[in-house]
mmCIF file of C-alpha atoms in Angstrom:
data_model
loop_
_atom_site.group_PDB
_atom_site.id
_atom_site.type_symbol
_atom_site.label_atom_id
_atom_site.label_comp_id
_atom_site.label_asym_id
_atom_site.label_seq_id
_atom_site.Cartn_x
_atom_site.Cartn_y
_atom_site.Cartn_z
ATOM 1 C CA MET A 20 -180.179 -13.158 -52.454
ATOM 2 C CA GLU A 21 -181.201 -15.990 -49.651
ATOM 3 C CA PHE A 22 -179.340 -19.452 -50.639
ATOM 4 C CA LYS A 23 -181.655 -22.598 -51.312
ATOM 5 C CA ASN A 24 -180.939 -25.698 -50.868
ATOM 6 C CA ASN A 25 -183.731 -27.404 -53.467
ATOM 7 C CA ALA A 26 -182.260 -26.402 -56.853
ATOM 8 C CA PHE A 27 -181.703 -29.780 -57.358
ATOM 9 C CA GLU A 28 -185.380 -31.169 -56.311
ATOM 10 C CA ILE A 29 -187.468 -28.248 -58.150
ATOM 11 C CA LEU A 30 -185.374 -28.958 -61.299
ATOM 12 C CA GLU A 31 -185.919 -32.787 -60.851
ATOM 13 C CA GLU A 32 -189.403 -31.938 -59.557
ATOM 14 C CA ARG A 33 -190.317 -30.234 -62.630
ATOM 15 C CA GLY A 34 -188.710 -32.433 -65.699
ATOM 16 C CA PHE A 35 -184.989 -30.596 -66.343
ATOM 17 C CA VAL A 36 -183.345 -33.598 -65.191
ATOM 18 C CA PHE A 37 -182.053 -35.280 -68.257
ATOM 19 C CA GLN A 38 -178.336 -36.965 -67.754
ATOM 20 C CA SER A 39 -175.222 -35.704 -65.139
ATOM 21 C CA THR A 40 -172.051 -36.959 -65.457
ATOM 22 C CA ASN A 41 -172.838 -37.833 -61.646
ATOM 23 C CA LEU A 42 -175.530 -37.405 -60.205
ATOM 24 C CA GLU A 43 -174.839 -37.391 -56.237
ATOM 25 C CA GLU A 44 -172.357 -35.011 -56.787
ATOM 26 C CA THR A 45 -174.269 -32.625 -58.449
ATOM 27 C CA LYS A 46 -177.105 -33.001 -55.795
ATOM 28 C CA ARG A 47 -174.281 -32.496 -53.397
ATOM 29 C CA ILE A 48 -172.893 -29.344 -54.652
ATOM 30 C CA LEU A 49 -176.362 -27.731 -55.595
ATOM 31 C CA SER A 50 -177.116 -28.186 -51.574
ATOM 32 C CA GLU A 51 -174.209 -27.570 -50.334
ATOM 33 C CA LYS A 52 -173.735 -23.560 -51.016
ATOM 34 C CA PRO A 53 -173.758 -21.478 -53.839
ATOM 35 C CA VAL A 54 -171.515 -22.845 -57.158
ATOM 36 C CA THR A 55 -170.838 -21.103 -60.484
ATOM 37 C CA PHE A 56 -172.520 -22.663 -62.976
ATOM 38 C CA TYR A 57 -172.868 -21.562 -66.855
ATOM 39 C CA ILE A 58 -175.030 -22.331 -70.567
ATOM 40 C CA GLY A 59 -173.503 -21.572 -73.294
ATOM 41 C CA ILE A 60 -175.234 -20.071 -76.450
ATOM 42 C CA ASP A 61 -173.299 -20.472 -80.366
ATOM 43 C CA PRO A 62 -174.545 -17.232 -82.111
ATOM 44 C CA THR A 63 -175.249 -18.799 -85.872
ATOM 45 C CA ALA A 64 -178.511 -17.039 -85.298
ATOM 46 C CA ASP A 65 -179.502 -13.218 -84.735
ATOM 47 C CA ASP A 66 -181.674 -14.400 -82.337
ATOM 48 C CA LEU A 67 -182.901 -16.842 -80.045
ATOM 49 C CA HIS A 68 -185.330 -20.091 -80.608
ATOM 50 C CA ILE A 69 -187.673 -21.829 -77.778
ATOM 51 C CA GLY A 70 -185.187 -24.254 -77.753
ATOM 52 C CA HIS A 71 -182.713 -21.684 -75.954
ATOM 53 C CA PHE A 72 -185.514 -20.343 -73.967
ATOM 54 C CA PHE A 73 -185.961 -23.698 -72.178
ATOM 55 C CA GLY A 74 -182.037 -24.084 -71.567
ATOM 56 C CA LEU A 75 -182.779 -20.593 -69.895
ATOM 57 C CA ARG A 76 -185.418 -21.433 -67.732
ATOM 58 C CA MET A 77 -183.484 -24.124 -66.152
ATOM 59 C CA ALA A 78 -180.395 -21.897 -65.698
ATOM 60 C CA ARG A 79 -183.340 -19.268 -63.932
ATOM 61 C CA ILE A 80 -184.417 -21.859 -61.492
ATOM 62 C CA LEU A 81 -180.385 -22.179 -60.676
ATOM 63 C CA GLN A 82 -180.164 -18.388 -60.428
ATOM 64 C CA ASP A 83 -183.069 -17.595 -58.719
ATOM 65 C CA CYS A 84 -181.917 -20.550 -55.829
ATOM 66 C CA GLY A 85 -178.844 -18.117 -55.247
ATOM 67 C CA HIS A 86 -176.493 -20.465 -57.483
ATOM 68 C CA LYS A 87 -174.352 -18.130 -59.933
ATOM 69 C CA CYS A 88 -174.999 -18.225 -63.582
ATOM 70 C CA ILE A 89 -172.959 -17.156 -66.510
ATOM 71 C CA VAL A 90 -174.055 -16.865 -69.926
ATOM 72 C CA LEU A 91 -171.359 -17.794 -72.468
ATOM 73 C CA ILE A 92 -171.814 -16.520 -76.510
ATOM 74 C CA GLY A 93 -169.585 -19.123 -78.574
ATOM 75 C CA GLY A 94 -168.366 -16.384 -80.546
ATOM 76 C CA ALA A 95 -165.425 -18.184 -81.233
ATOM 77 C CA THR A 96 -167.502 -21.677 -81.502
ATOM 78 C CA ALA A 97 -169.892 -20.334 -83.541
ATOM 79 C CA LEU A 98 -167.284 -19.428 -86.605
ATOM 80 C CA ILE A 99 -167.006 -23.593 -86.365
ATOM 81 C CA GLY A 100 -170.652 -25.491 -85.493
ATOM 82 C CA ASP A 101 -171.343 -27.262 -83.872
ATOM 83 C CA PRO A 102 -171.959 -30.931 -85.864
ATOM 84 C CA SER A 103 -174.520 -31.819 -82.525
ATOM 85 C CA GLY A 104 -178.051 -33.540 -84.376
ATOM 86 C CA LYS A 105 -176.500 -32.111 -88.558
ATOM 87 C CA LYS A 106 -176.490 -34.442 -91.536
ATOM 88 C CA ASP A 107 -174.777 -31.887 -93.121
ATOM 89 C CA MET A 108 -171.697 -29.360 -92.332
ATOM 90 C CA ARG A 109 -173.578 -25.912 -90.632
ATOM 91 C CA LYS A 110 -173.318 -23.343 -93.104
ATOM 92 C CA MET A 111 -170.242 -21.009 -92.170
ATOM 93 C CA LEU A 112 -170.321 -17.479 -90.687
ATOM 94 C CA THR A 113 -168.046 -14.714 -90.724
ATOM 95 C CA LYS A 114 -166.989 -13.170 -88.203
ATOM 96 C CA GLU A 115 -169.118 -10.040 -89.055
ATOM 97 C CA GLU A 116 -172.407 -12.057 -89.070
ATOM 98 C CA VAL A 117 -170.989 -13.599 -85.753
ATOM 99 C CA GLU A 118 -170.419 -10.660 -83.987
ATOM 100 C CA LYS A 119 -173.645 -8.944 -85.163
ATOM 101 C CA ASN A 120 -176.140 -12.080 -83.953
ATOM 102 C CA ALA A 121 -173.581 -12.087 -80.558
ATOM 103 C CA ARG A 122 -174.563 -8.372 -79.774
ATOM 104 C CA GLU A 123 -178.490 -9.431 -80.964
ATOM 105 C CA ILE A 124 -178.538 -12.033 -77.866
ATOM 106 C CA LYS A 125 -176.851 -10.175 -75.228
ATOM 107 C CA ASN A 126 -179.584 -8.014 -76.015
ATOM 108 C CA LEU A 127 -182.630 -10.922 -75.676
ATOM 109 C CA LEU A 128 -180.419 -12.595 -72.712
ATOM 110 C CA LYS A 129 -181.823 -9.561 -70.040
ATOM 111 C CA ARG A 130 -185.614 -11.757 -70.666
ATOM 112 C CA PHE A 131 -185.036 -14.411 -69.228
ATOM 113 C CA ILE A 132 -181.402 -14.278 -66.563
ATOM 114 C CA LYS A 133 -181.268 -11.879 -64.036
ATOM 115 C CA LEU A 134 -178.647 -9.525 -65.278
ATOM 116 C CA ASN A 135 -179.176 -6.694 -62.719
ATOM 117 C CA GLY A 136 -179.643 -6.350 -59.110
ATOM 118 C CA ASP A 137 -179.345 -9.153 -55.780
ATOM 119 C CA ASN A 138 -177.160 -11.646 -57.864
ATOM 120 C CA PRO A 139 -176.620 -10.694 -61.849
ATOM 121 C CA ALA A 140 -175.690 -12.824 -64.229
ATOM 122 C CA ILE A 141 -172.274 -12.399 -65.832
ATOM 123 C CA ILE A 142 -171.856 -12.378 -70.127
ATOM 124 C CA VAL A 143 -168.750 -13.956 -71.519
ATOM 125 C CA ASP A 144 -167.581 -14.749 -75.289
ATOM 126 C CA ASN A 145 -165.517 -17.813 -75.556
ATOM 127 C CA ALA A 146 -163.540 -15.529 -79.092
ATOM 128 C CA ASP A 147 -161.838 -13.490 -76.247
ATOM 129 C CA TRP A 148 -159.811 -16.462 -74.748
ATOM 130 C CA LEU A 149 -159.502 -19.188 -77.528
ATOM 131 C CA LYS A 150 -158.206 -16.605 -80.668
ATOM 132 C CA PRO A 151 -154.824 -15.022 -78.876
ATOM 133 C CA ILE A 152 -154.053 -19.245 -78.054
ATOM 134 C CA THR A 153 -151.892 -20.208 -81.158
ATOM 135 C CA TYR A 154 -153.087 -22.963 -82.964
ATOM 136 C CA ILE A 155 -150.403 -25.318 -82.255
ATOM 137 C CA ASP A 156 -150.450 -24.275 -78.772
ATOM 138 C CA PHE A 157 -153.987 -25.557 -78.614
ATOM 139 C CA LEU A 158 -153.614 -28.735 -80.155
ATOM 140 C CA ARG A 159 -149.907 -29.620 -77.516
ATOM 141 C CA GLU A 160 -152.794 -28.275 -74.554
ATOM 142 C CA VAL A 161 -155.769 -29.621 -75.387
ATOM 143 C CA GLY A 162 -155.872 -31.756 -78.706
ATOM 144 C CA VAL A 163 -152.904 -34.566 -77.031
ATOM 145 C CA ASN A 164 -156.009 -35.186 -74.362
ATOM 146 C CA PHE A 165 -158.568 -36.208 -76.992
ATOM 147 C CA ASN A 166 -158.151 -39.978 -78.733
ATOM 148 C CA VAL A 167 -159.717 -39.750 -81.820
ATOM 149 C CA ASN A 168 -161.155 -43.449 -81.640
ATOM 150 C CA GLU A 169 -163.120 -42.107 -78.620
ATOM 151 C CA MET A 170 -164.816 -39.210 -80.049
ATOM 152 C CA LEU A 171 -166.002 -40.987 -83.256
ATOM 153 C CA LYS A 172 -167.700 -42.844 -80.260
ATOM 154 C CA LYS A 173 -169.988 -40.142 -79.772
ATOM 155 C CA ASP A 174 -173.393 -39.443 -81.345
ATOM 156 C CA LEU A 175 -172.828 -36.184 -82.546
ATOM 157 C CA TYR A 176 -169.309 -37.480 -84.680
ATOM 158 C CA LYS A 177 -170.811 -40.931 -85.576
ATOM 159 C CA ASN A 178 -173.479 -39.750 -86.493
ATOM 160 C CA ARG A 179 -172.186 -37.304 -89.174
ATOM 161 C CA LEU A 180 -170.022 -39.844 -90.283
ATOM 162 C CA GLU A 181 -173.016 -42.155 -91.408
ATOM 163 C CA GLN A 182 -174.809 -39.559 -92.612
ATOM 164 C CA GLY A 183 -172.686 -37.797 -95.223
ATOM 165 C CA GLY A 184 -168.909 -37.235 -93.765
ATOM 166 C CA LEU A 185 -167.460 -34.734 -91.207
ATOM 167 C CA THR A 186 -164.318 -32.170 -91.460
ATOM 168 C CA PHE A 187 -162.004 -31.741 -89.598
ATOM 169 C CA MET A 188 -163.040 -28.418 -88.698
ATOM 170 C CA GLU A 189 -166.171 -29.949 -86.870
ATOM 171 C CA MET A 190 -164.004 -32.130 -85.148
ATOM 172 C CA GLY A 191 -162.476 -29.438 -83.105
ATOM 173 C CA TYR A 192 -165.431 -28.504 -81.995
ATOM 174 C CA MET A 193 -165.662 -30.607 -79.260
ATOM 175 C CA LEU A 194 -161.188 -29.342 -78.070
ATOM 176 C CA MET A 195 -163.319 -26.166 -78.263
ATOM 177 C CA GLN A 196 -165.978 -27.071 -75.897
ATOM 178 C CA ALA A 197 -164.331 -28.695 -73.072
ATOM 179 C CA PHE A 198 -161.783 -25.860 -72.752
ATOM 180 C CA ASP A 199 -164.316 -23.343 -71.984
ATOM 181 C CA PHE A 200 -165.525 -25.395 -69.009
ATOM 182 C CA VAL A 201 -161.622 -26.241 -68.013
ATOM 183 C CA HIS A 202 -160.873 -21.765 -68.516
ATOM 184 C CA LEU A 203 -164.590 -21.064 -66.991
ATOM 185 C CA ASN A 204 -163.143 -23.269 -63.814
ATOM 186 C CA ASP A 205 -160.063 -21.940 -63.592
ATOM 187 C CA LYS A 206 -161.316 -18.119 -63.678
ATOM 188 C CA PHE A 207 -164.592 -18.136 -62.553
ATOM 189 C CA ASN A 208 -164.895 -21.672 -60.341
ATOM 190 C CA CYS A 209 -167.253 -22.370 -62.495
ATOM 191 C CA ILE A 210 -167.791 -26.279 -61.323
ATOM 192 C CA LEU A 211 -171.323 -27.083 -63.596
ATOM 193 C CA GLN A 212 -172.736 -26.908 -66.888
ATOM 194 C CA ILE A 213 -175.872 -27.198 -67.650
ATOM 195 C CA GLY A 214 -177.316 -27.497 -71.606
ATOM 196 C CA GLY A 215 -179.882 -29.629 -73.833
ATOM 197 C CA SER A 216 -179.366 -33.158 -74.056
ATOM 198 C CA ASP A 217 -178.069 -32.973 -77.155
ATOM 199 C CA GLN A 218 -174.393 -31.467 -75.364
ATOM 200 C CA TRP A 219 -173.801 -34.103 -73.701
ATOM 201 C CA GLY A 220 -171.242 -35.294 -75.644
ATOM 202 C CA ASN A 221 -169.544 -31.780 -75.310
ATOM 203 C CA ILE A 222 -170.116 -31.393 -71.783
ATOM 204 C CA VAL A 223 -168.939 -34.940 -70.619
ATOM 205 C CA ALA A 224 -165.619 -34.091 -72.496
ATOM 206 C CA GLY A 225 -165.288 -31.219 -70.941
ATOM 207 C CA THR A 226 -165.371 -32.681 -67.305
ATOM 208 C CA GLU A 227 -162.536 -35.579 -68.797
ATOM 209 C CA LEU A 228 -160.340 -32.683 -69.818
ATOM 210 C CA SER A 229 -160.469 -31.128 -66.604
ATOM 211 C CA ARG A 230 -159.471 -34.877 -65.058
ATOM 212 C CA LYS A 231 -157.014 -35.415 -67.873
ATOM 213 C CA MET A 232 -155.062 -32.159 -67.121
ATOM 214 C CA ASN A 233 -155.158 -32.009 -63.768
ATOM 215 C CA PHE A 234 -153.329 -35.170 -63.793
ATOM 216 C CA LYS A 235 -151.096 -34.309 -66.147
ATOM 217 C CA ASP A 236 -149.721 -31.665 -64.939
ATOM 218 C CA GLY A 237 -151.663 -31.288 -61.374
ATOM 219 C CA THR A 238 -153.440 -28.296 -61.689
ATOM 220 C CA PRO A 239 -155.889 -28.154 -58.714
ATOM 221 C CA ARG A 240 -159.138 -28.137 -60.470
ATOM 222 C CA PRO A 241 -162.596 -29.791 -58.026
ATOM 223 C CA LEU A 242 -164.614 -32.434 -59.395
ATOM 224 C CA MET A 243 -166.403 -30.544 -62.936
ATOM 225 C CA VAL A 244 -169.638 -31.653 -63.055
ATOM 226 C CA GLY A 245 -172.722 -31.597 -66.011
ATOM 227 C CA LEU A 246 -176.298 -31.689 -66.319
ATOM 228 C CA THR A 247 -178.576 -31.622 -68.838
ATOM 229 C CA CYS A 248 -181.953 -30.989 -69.190
ATOM 230 C CA PRO A 249 -183.917 -33.091 -72.498
ATOM 231 C CA LEU A 250 -184.934 -31.743 -75.837
ATOM 232 C CA LEU A 251 -188.416 -29.949 -75.839
ATOM 233 C CA THR A 252 -190.490 -32.740 -77.735
ATOM 234 C CA ASN A 253 -194.344 -33.274 -77.815
ATOM 235 C CA ALA A 254 -195.769 -36.002 -76.423
ATOM 236 C CA ASP A 255 -195.118 -37.759 -79.945
ATOM 237 C CA GLY A 256 -191.640 -37.503 -79.667
ATOM 238 C CA VAL A 257 -191.804 -34.529 -82.082
ATOM 239 C CA LYS A 258 -188.895 -31.462 -81.824
ATOM 240 C CA MET A 259 -191.313 -28.377 -80.777
ATOM 241 C CA GLY A 260 -190.475 -25.273 -81.590
ATOM 242 C CA LYS A 261 -191.740 -25.243 -85.495
ATOM 243 C CA THR A 262 -194.528 -22.607 -86.460
ATOM 244 C CA GLU A 263 -196.257 -22.655 -90.702
ATOM 245 C CA LYS A 264 -193.207 -19.857 -91.006
ATOM 246 C CA GLY A 265 -190.303 -22.201 -89.306
ATOM 247 C CA THR A 266 -188.799 -21.908 -86.301
ATOM 248 C CA LEU A 267 -190.465 -20.496 -83.047
ATOM 249 C CA TRP A 268 -188.307 -17.258 -82.144
ATOM 250 C CA VAL A 269 -188.567 -15.542 -79.307
ATOM 251 C CA SER A 270 -187.831 -11.955 -81.489
ATOM 252 C CA ARG A 271 -191.426 -10.591 -82.264
ATOM 253 C CA GLU A 272 -189.787 -9.461 -85.234
ATOM 254 C CA LYS A 273 -189.868 -13.174 -86.811
ATOM 255 C CA THR A 274 -192.661 -14.128 -84.832
ATOM 256 C CA SER A 275 -195.095 -12.175 -83.502
ATOM 257 C CA ALA A 276 -196.281 -12.625 -79.827
ATOM 258 C CA PHE A 277 -199.527 -13.839 -80.716
ATOM 259 C CA GLU A 278 -198.244 -16.666 -83.314
ATOM 260 C CA PHE A 279 -196.187 -17.256 -80.688
ATOM 261 C CA PHE A 280 -199.173 -17.599 -77.886
ATOM 262 C CA GLN A 281 -201.527 -20.090 -80.571
ATOM 263 C CA HIS A 282 -197.996 -22.150 -81.130
ATOM 264 C CA PHE A 283 -198.724 -23.132 -77.364
ATOM 265 C CA VAL A 284 -202.670 -23.204 -77.444
ATOM 266 C CA ASN A 285 -202.564 -25.592 -80.025
ATOM 267 C CA CYS A 286 -200.241 -27.907 -78.517
ATOM 268 C CA LEU A 287 -200.983 -31.541 -77.234
ATOM 269 C CA ASP A 288 -203.598 -32.231 -74.314
ATOM 270 C CA ALA A 289 -201.126 -34.202 -73.657
ATOM 271 C CA ASP A 290 -198.318 -31.849 -73.330
ATOM 272 C CA VAL A 291 -200.101 -29.251 -71.328
ATOM 273 C CA GLU A 292 -198.633 -30.390 -67.663
ATOM 274 C CA ARG A 293 -195.034 -31.084 -68.710
ATOM 275 C CA LEU A 294 -195.446 -27.303 -70.320
ATOM 276 C CA LEU A 295 -196.716 -25.722 -67.186
ATOM 277 C CA ARG A 296 -194.467 -27.837 -64.985
ATOM 278 C CA PHE A 297 -191.384 -26.115 -67.217
ATOM 279 C CA PHE A 298 -192.564 -22.941 -68.031
ATOM 280 C CA THR A 299 -194.536 -21.345 -64.846
ATOM 281 C CA ASP A 300 -194.017 -21.443 -60.858
ATOM 282 C CA LEU A 301 -197.579 -23.220 -59.670
ATOM 283 C CA LYS A 302 -197.093 -25.507 -57.578
ATOM 284 C CA ILE A 303 -197.383 -29.380 -59.016
ATOM 285 C CA ASP A 304 -200.223 -30.110 -56.999
ATOM 286 C CA THR A 305 -202.243 -27.404 -58.804
ATOM 287 C CA ILE A 306 -200.863 -28.258 -61.797
ATOM 288 C CA LYS A 307 -202.369 -31.873 -62.303
ATOM 289 C CA GLU A 308 -205.667 -30.959 -60.733
ATOM 290 C CA MET A 309 -205.834 -27.981 -63.163
ATOM 291 C CA CYS A 310 -205.471 -30.521 -65.998
ATOM 292 C CA LYS A 311 -207.441 -33.400 -64.587
ATOM 293 C CA LYS A 312 -210.543 -30.787 -64.088
ATOM 294 C CA ASP A 313 -210.081 -28.556 -67.718
ATOM 295 C CA ILE A 314 -207.630 -29.204 -70.185
ATOM 296 C CA VAL A 315 -208.779 -26.276 -71.680
ATOM 297 C CA ARG A 316 -208.616 -23.977 -69.432
ATOM 298 C CA ALA A 317 -205.418 -25.716 -68.602
ATOM 299 C CA LYS A 318 -203.666 -25.442 -72.455
ATOM 300 C CA LYS A 319 -205.541 -21.632 -72.161
ATOM 301 C CA LEU A 320 -203.329 -20.228 -69.328
ATOM 302 C CA MET A 321 -199.780 -22.393 -70.467
ATOM 303 C CA ALA A 322 -199.835 -20.234 -73.593
ATOM 304 C CA PHE A 323 -200.448 -17.278 -71.480
ATOM 305 C CA GLU A 324 -198.110 -17.950 -69.270
ATOM 306 C CA VAL A 325 -195.245 -18.803 -71.651
ATOM 307 C CA THR A 326 -195.871 -15.412 -73.873
ATOM 308 C CA LYS A 327 -195.656 -13.864 -71.264
ATOM 309 C CA LEU A 328 -192.015 -15.063 -69.591
ATOM 310 C CA VAL A 329 -191.096 -14.021 -73.544
ATOM 311 C CA HIS A 330 -192.971 -11.408 -74.484
ATOM 312 C CA GLY A 331 -194.428 -9.744 -71.125
ATOM 313 C CA GLU A 332 -197.499 -9.854 -69.523
ATOM 314 C CA LEU A 333 -198.810 -6.685 -71.934
ATOM 315 C CA GLU A 334 -198.413 -8.339 -75.472
ATOM 316 C CA ALA A 335 -199.334 -11.254 -74.005
ATOM 317 C CA THR A 336 -202.498 -10.043 -72.732
ATOM 318 C CA LYS A 337 -202.618 -8.711 -76.815
ATOM 319 C CA ALA A 338 -202.050 -12.433 -77.879
ATOM 320 C CA LYS A 339 -205.152 -13.457 -75.747
ATOM 321 C CA GLU A 340 -207.624 -10.700 -76.513
ATOM 322 C CA THR A 341 -206.785 -11.123 -80.536
ATOM 323 C CA ALA A 342 -207.362 -15.334 -80.313
ATOM 324 C CA GLU A 343 -210.257 -14.798 -78.737
ATOM 325 C CA LYS A 344 -211.811 -12.152 -80.908
ATOM 326 C CA LEU A 345 -210.529 -14.170 -83.963
ATOM 327 C CA PHE A 346 -212.222 -17.174 -82.931
ATOM 328 C CA SER A 347 -215.655 -15.986 -81.563
ATOM 329 C CA LYS A 348 -216.600 -13.539 -84.534
ATOM 330 C CA GLY A 349 -214.833 -15.847 -87.353
ATOM 331 C CA ASP A 350 -212.329 -14.601 -90.612
ATOM 332 C CA LYS A 351 -212.824 -10.592 -88.923
ATOM 333 C CA ILE A 352 -209.651 -8.632 -88.520
ATOM 334 C CA ALA A 353 -208.192 -8.544 -85.307
ATOM 335 C CA GLU A 354 -205.934 -5.732 -84.395
ATOM 336 C CA ASN A 355 -202.646 -7.247 -83.661
ATOM 337 C CA MET A 356 -202.870 -10.778 -85.733
ATOM 338 C CA PRO A 357 -200.465 -12.131 -87.883
ATOM 339 C CA SER A 358 -199.159 -10.199 -90.979
ATOM 340 C CA GLU A 359 -197.591 -10.055 -94.558
ATOM 341 C CA THR A 360 -197.395 -7.322 -97.090
ATOM 342 C CA LEU A 361 -197.731 -8.017 -100.826
ATOM 343 C CA ASN A 362 -196.674 -5.095 -103.867
ATOM 344 C CA PHE A 363 -198.924 -6.068 -106.157
ATOM 345 C CA ASN A 364 -201.799 -4.976 -107.530
ATOM 346 C CA GLY A 365 -204.652 -6.203 -109.645
ATOM 347 C CA GLU A 366 -205.866 -9.658 -110.877
ATOM 348 C CA LEU A 367 -204.014 -12.922 -109.933
ATOM 349 C CA ASN A 368 -205.304 -16.429 -109.790
ATOM 350 C CA VAL A 369 -206.022 -17.431 -106.182
ATOM 351 C CA VAL A 370 -203.825 -20.257 -105.856
ATOM 352 C CA GLU A 371 -200.826 -18.263 -107.136
ATOM 353 C CA PHE A 372 -202.035 -15.335 -104.622
ATOM 354 C CA LEU A 373 -201.935 -17.957 -101.906
ATOM 355 C CA SER A 374 -198.266 -19.412 -102.687
ATOM 356 C CA MET A 375 -196.748 -16.004 -102.217
ATOM 357 C CA LEU A 376 -197.760 -16.630 -98.271
ATOM 358 C CA SER A 377 -195.620 -17.315 -95.453
ATOM 359 C CA ILE A 378 -198.142 -19.765 -94.146
ATOM 360 C CA PHE A 379 -198.268 -22.568 -97.654
ATOM 361 C CA SER A 380 -195.709 -24.473 -98.535
ATOM 362 C CA SER A 381 -196.266 -25.373 -101.687
ATOM 363 C CA LYS A 382 -198.929 -24.758 -104.663
ATOM 364 C CA SER A 383 -199.684 -28.511 -103.974
ATOM 365 C CA GLU A 384 -200.397 -27.865 -100.491
ATOM 366 C CA ILE A 385 -202.767 -25.531 -101.463
ATOM 367 C CA ARG A 386 -204.192 -27.271 -104.057
ATOM 368 C CA ARG A 387 -205.134 -30.073 -101.713
ATOM 369 C CA LEU A 388 -206.991 -27.589 -98.913
ATOM 370 C CA ILE A 389 -208.718 -25.923 -101.335
ATOM 371 C CA GLU A 390 -209.773 -29.772 -102.717
ATOM 372 C CA GLN A 391 -210.465 -30.798 -99.113
ATOM 373 C CA GLY A 392 -212.579 -27.376 -97.816
ATOM 374 C CA GLY A 393 -209.872 -26.128 -95.575
ATOM 375 C CA ILE A 394 -209.260 -22.668 -97.197
ATOM 376 C CA THR A 395 -211.307 -19.613 -96.422
ATOM 377 C CA ILE A 396 -210.798 -15.559 -97.834
ATOM 378 C CA ASP A 397 -212.578 -12.975 -95.784
ATOM 379 C CA GLY A 398 -214.991 -15.225 -94.548
ATOM 380 C CA GLU A 399 -216.059 -17.566 -97.741
ATOM 381 C CA LYS A 400 -214.824 -20.752 -98.247
ATOM 382 C CA LEU A 401 -212.717 -22.057 -101.250
ATOM 383 C CA ASP A 402 -213.936 -24.278 -103.411
ATOM 384 C CA ASN A 403 -212.216 -23.571 -106.924
ATOM 385 C CA GLN A 404 -208.520 -22.956 -107.576
ATOM 386 C CA ASN A 405 -209.143 -21.276 -111.234
ATOM 387 C CA ILE A 406 -211.112 -18.397 -109.157
ATOM 388 C CA LYS A 407 -209.219 -14.756 -109.243
ATOM 389 C CA ILE A 408 -208.534 -12.526 -106.863
ATOM 390 C CA GLN A 409 -208.134 -8.762 -106.910
ATOM 391 C CA LEU A 410 -205.817 -6.905 -105.239
ATOM 392 C CA ILE A 411 -206.366 -3.420 -103.971
ATOM 393 C CA LYS A 412 -204.060 -1.093 -103.190
ATOM 394 C CA GLY A 413 -204.980 -0.423 -99.166
ATOM 395 C CA LYS A 414 -207.151 -3.214 -99.121
ATOM 396 C CA ASN A 415 -206.571 -5.754 -96.590
ATOM 397 C CA ILE A 416 -207.541 -9.689 -97.005
ATOM 398 C CA VAL A 417 -207.984 -11.904 -94.683
ATOM 399 C CA VAL A 418 -206.514 -15.778 -95.166
ATOM 400 C CA LYS A 419 -207.749 -18.524 -92.588
ATOM 401 C CA LYS A 420 -206.036 -22.258 -93.201
ATOM 402 C CA GLY A 421 -207.442 -25.038 -91.004
ATOM 403 C CA LYS A 422 -209.584 -23.908 -88.011
ATOM 404 C CA LYS A 423 -206.626 -22.322 -86.826
ATOM 405 C CA VAL A 424 -204.009 -20.231 -88.637
ATOM 406 C CA PHE A 425 -204.888 -16.436 -89.397
ATOM 407 C CA LEU A 426 -203.060 -14.529 -91.610
ATOM 408 C CA LYS A 427 -203.653 -10.653 -92.474
ATOM 409 C CA VAL A 428 -202.433 -9.787 -96.029
ATOM 410 C CA ILE A 429 -201.648 -5.870 -96.398
ATOM 411 C CA VAL A 430 -202.007 -5.038 -100.008
ATOM 412 C CA GLU A 431 -199.890 -2.298 -100.859
#
């Protein structure tokens, strides 16, 4: 692959640059020759969410410029749990759950990172080098380089202490991730770690650990740097990635291509230009002009392009066509619209019926929406919470919440 020396400029222009442990050094190394970098993903779920996708987009830009990509699957760190941004300790997963999640994530990575052909990425698992190390050896080799007083000043630990406590196990997470960076440097000459800004403390710890280990044992190791992208938030500062059903996943089994498309087509107008910068290769001038002239067209294009990146062009086209049919024909059943199955036959109070659907969070929300005229069933606005719904096997029902949320209910 031909090396392109403007990777940093591309990242900066498109809004991916947020923090760097050494900004000038980062610019220099990315402009001189291909370097090896890594991005880490802990398999705490059997899927990737939109936040992972955002970070992987940053990795793909570097890869397309000729830099060598390592994706680290945290098979060991997922057993501990990253305390970053958490009020309480993460749910502990079994080893079997982590291994299953890791396999699923590896299958999804090919959508976002080149794993074959010219300049393919490699996938590694930190369980391969962390599990064989004995506890005492890890403390003596790595733990001795960390000052607890300094660690507790970091936001990821400071916030956990203020919000309910911090376990000794979680304290070890930073040490493990820091050692990952050192190990990848020793084995693959990896000198750059990228990630979201929520990983800033862990990334800094890796660069500091390298410096301290160099000083202690004289191991020849080049300067290692970290670079973070901002968290994916909307113009109001709210973290993106939540749908009516919860987290916005990249797997179609959890978030359909239509739901994915709708999530982005319903975004704030103020977010469209940023999202086009992040998730398309359109020139910046073209993006600015499009957003200025026709924000609705720009938003639809952005939603299509993001869905295409995640689900492929065929699924993105289907999602777009489904949305057009739904909003042009009203509450009629359209192919590929989101659906849920209910195993119930007979008569049911409408509030009870609606509470069985994932697009509603509570019965109180349902009652409030009924009072506001915000729910329709098969095209009829619901104005009475005491009516009965007849559920018949084989009959489909279309429920509409507000103006933009549709759901086909399949009765079995």
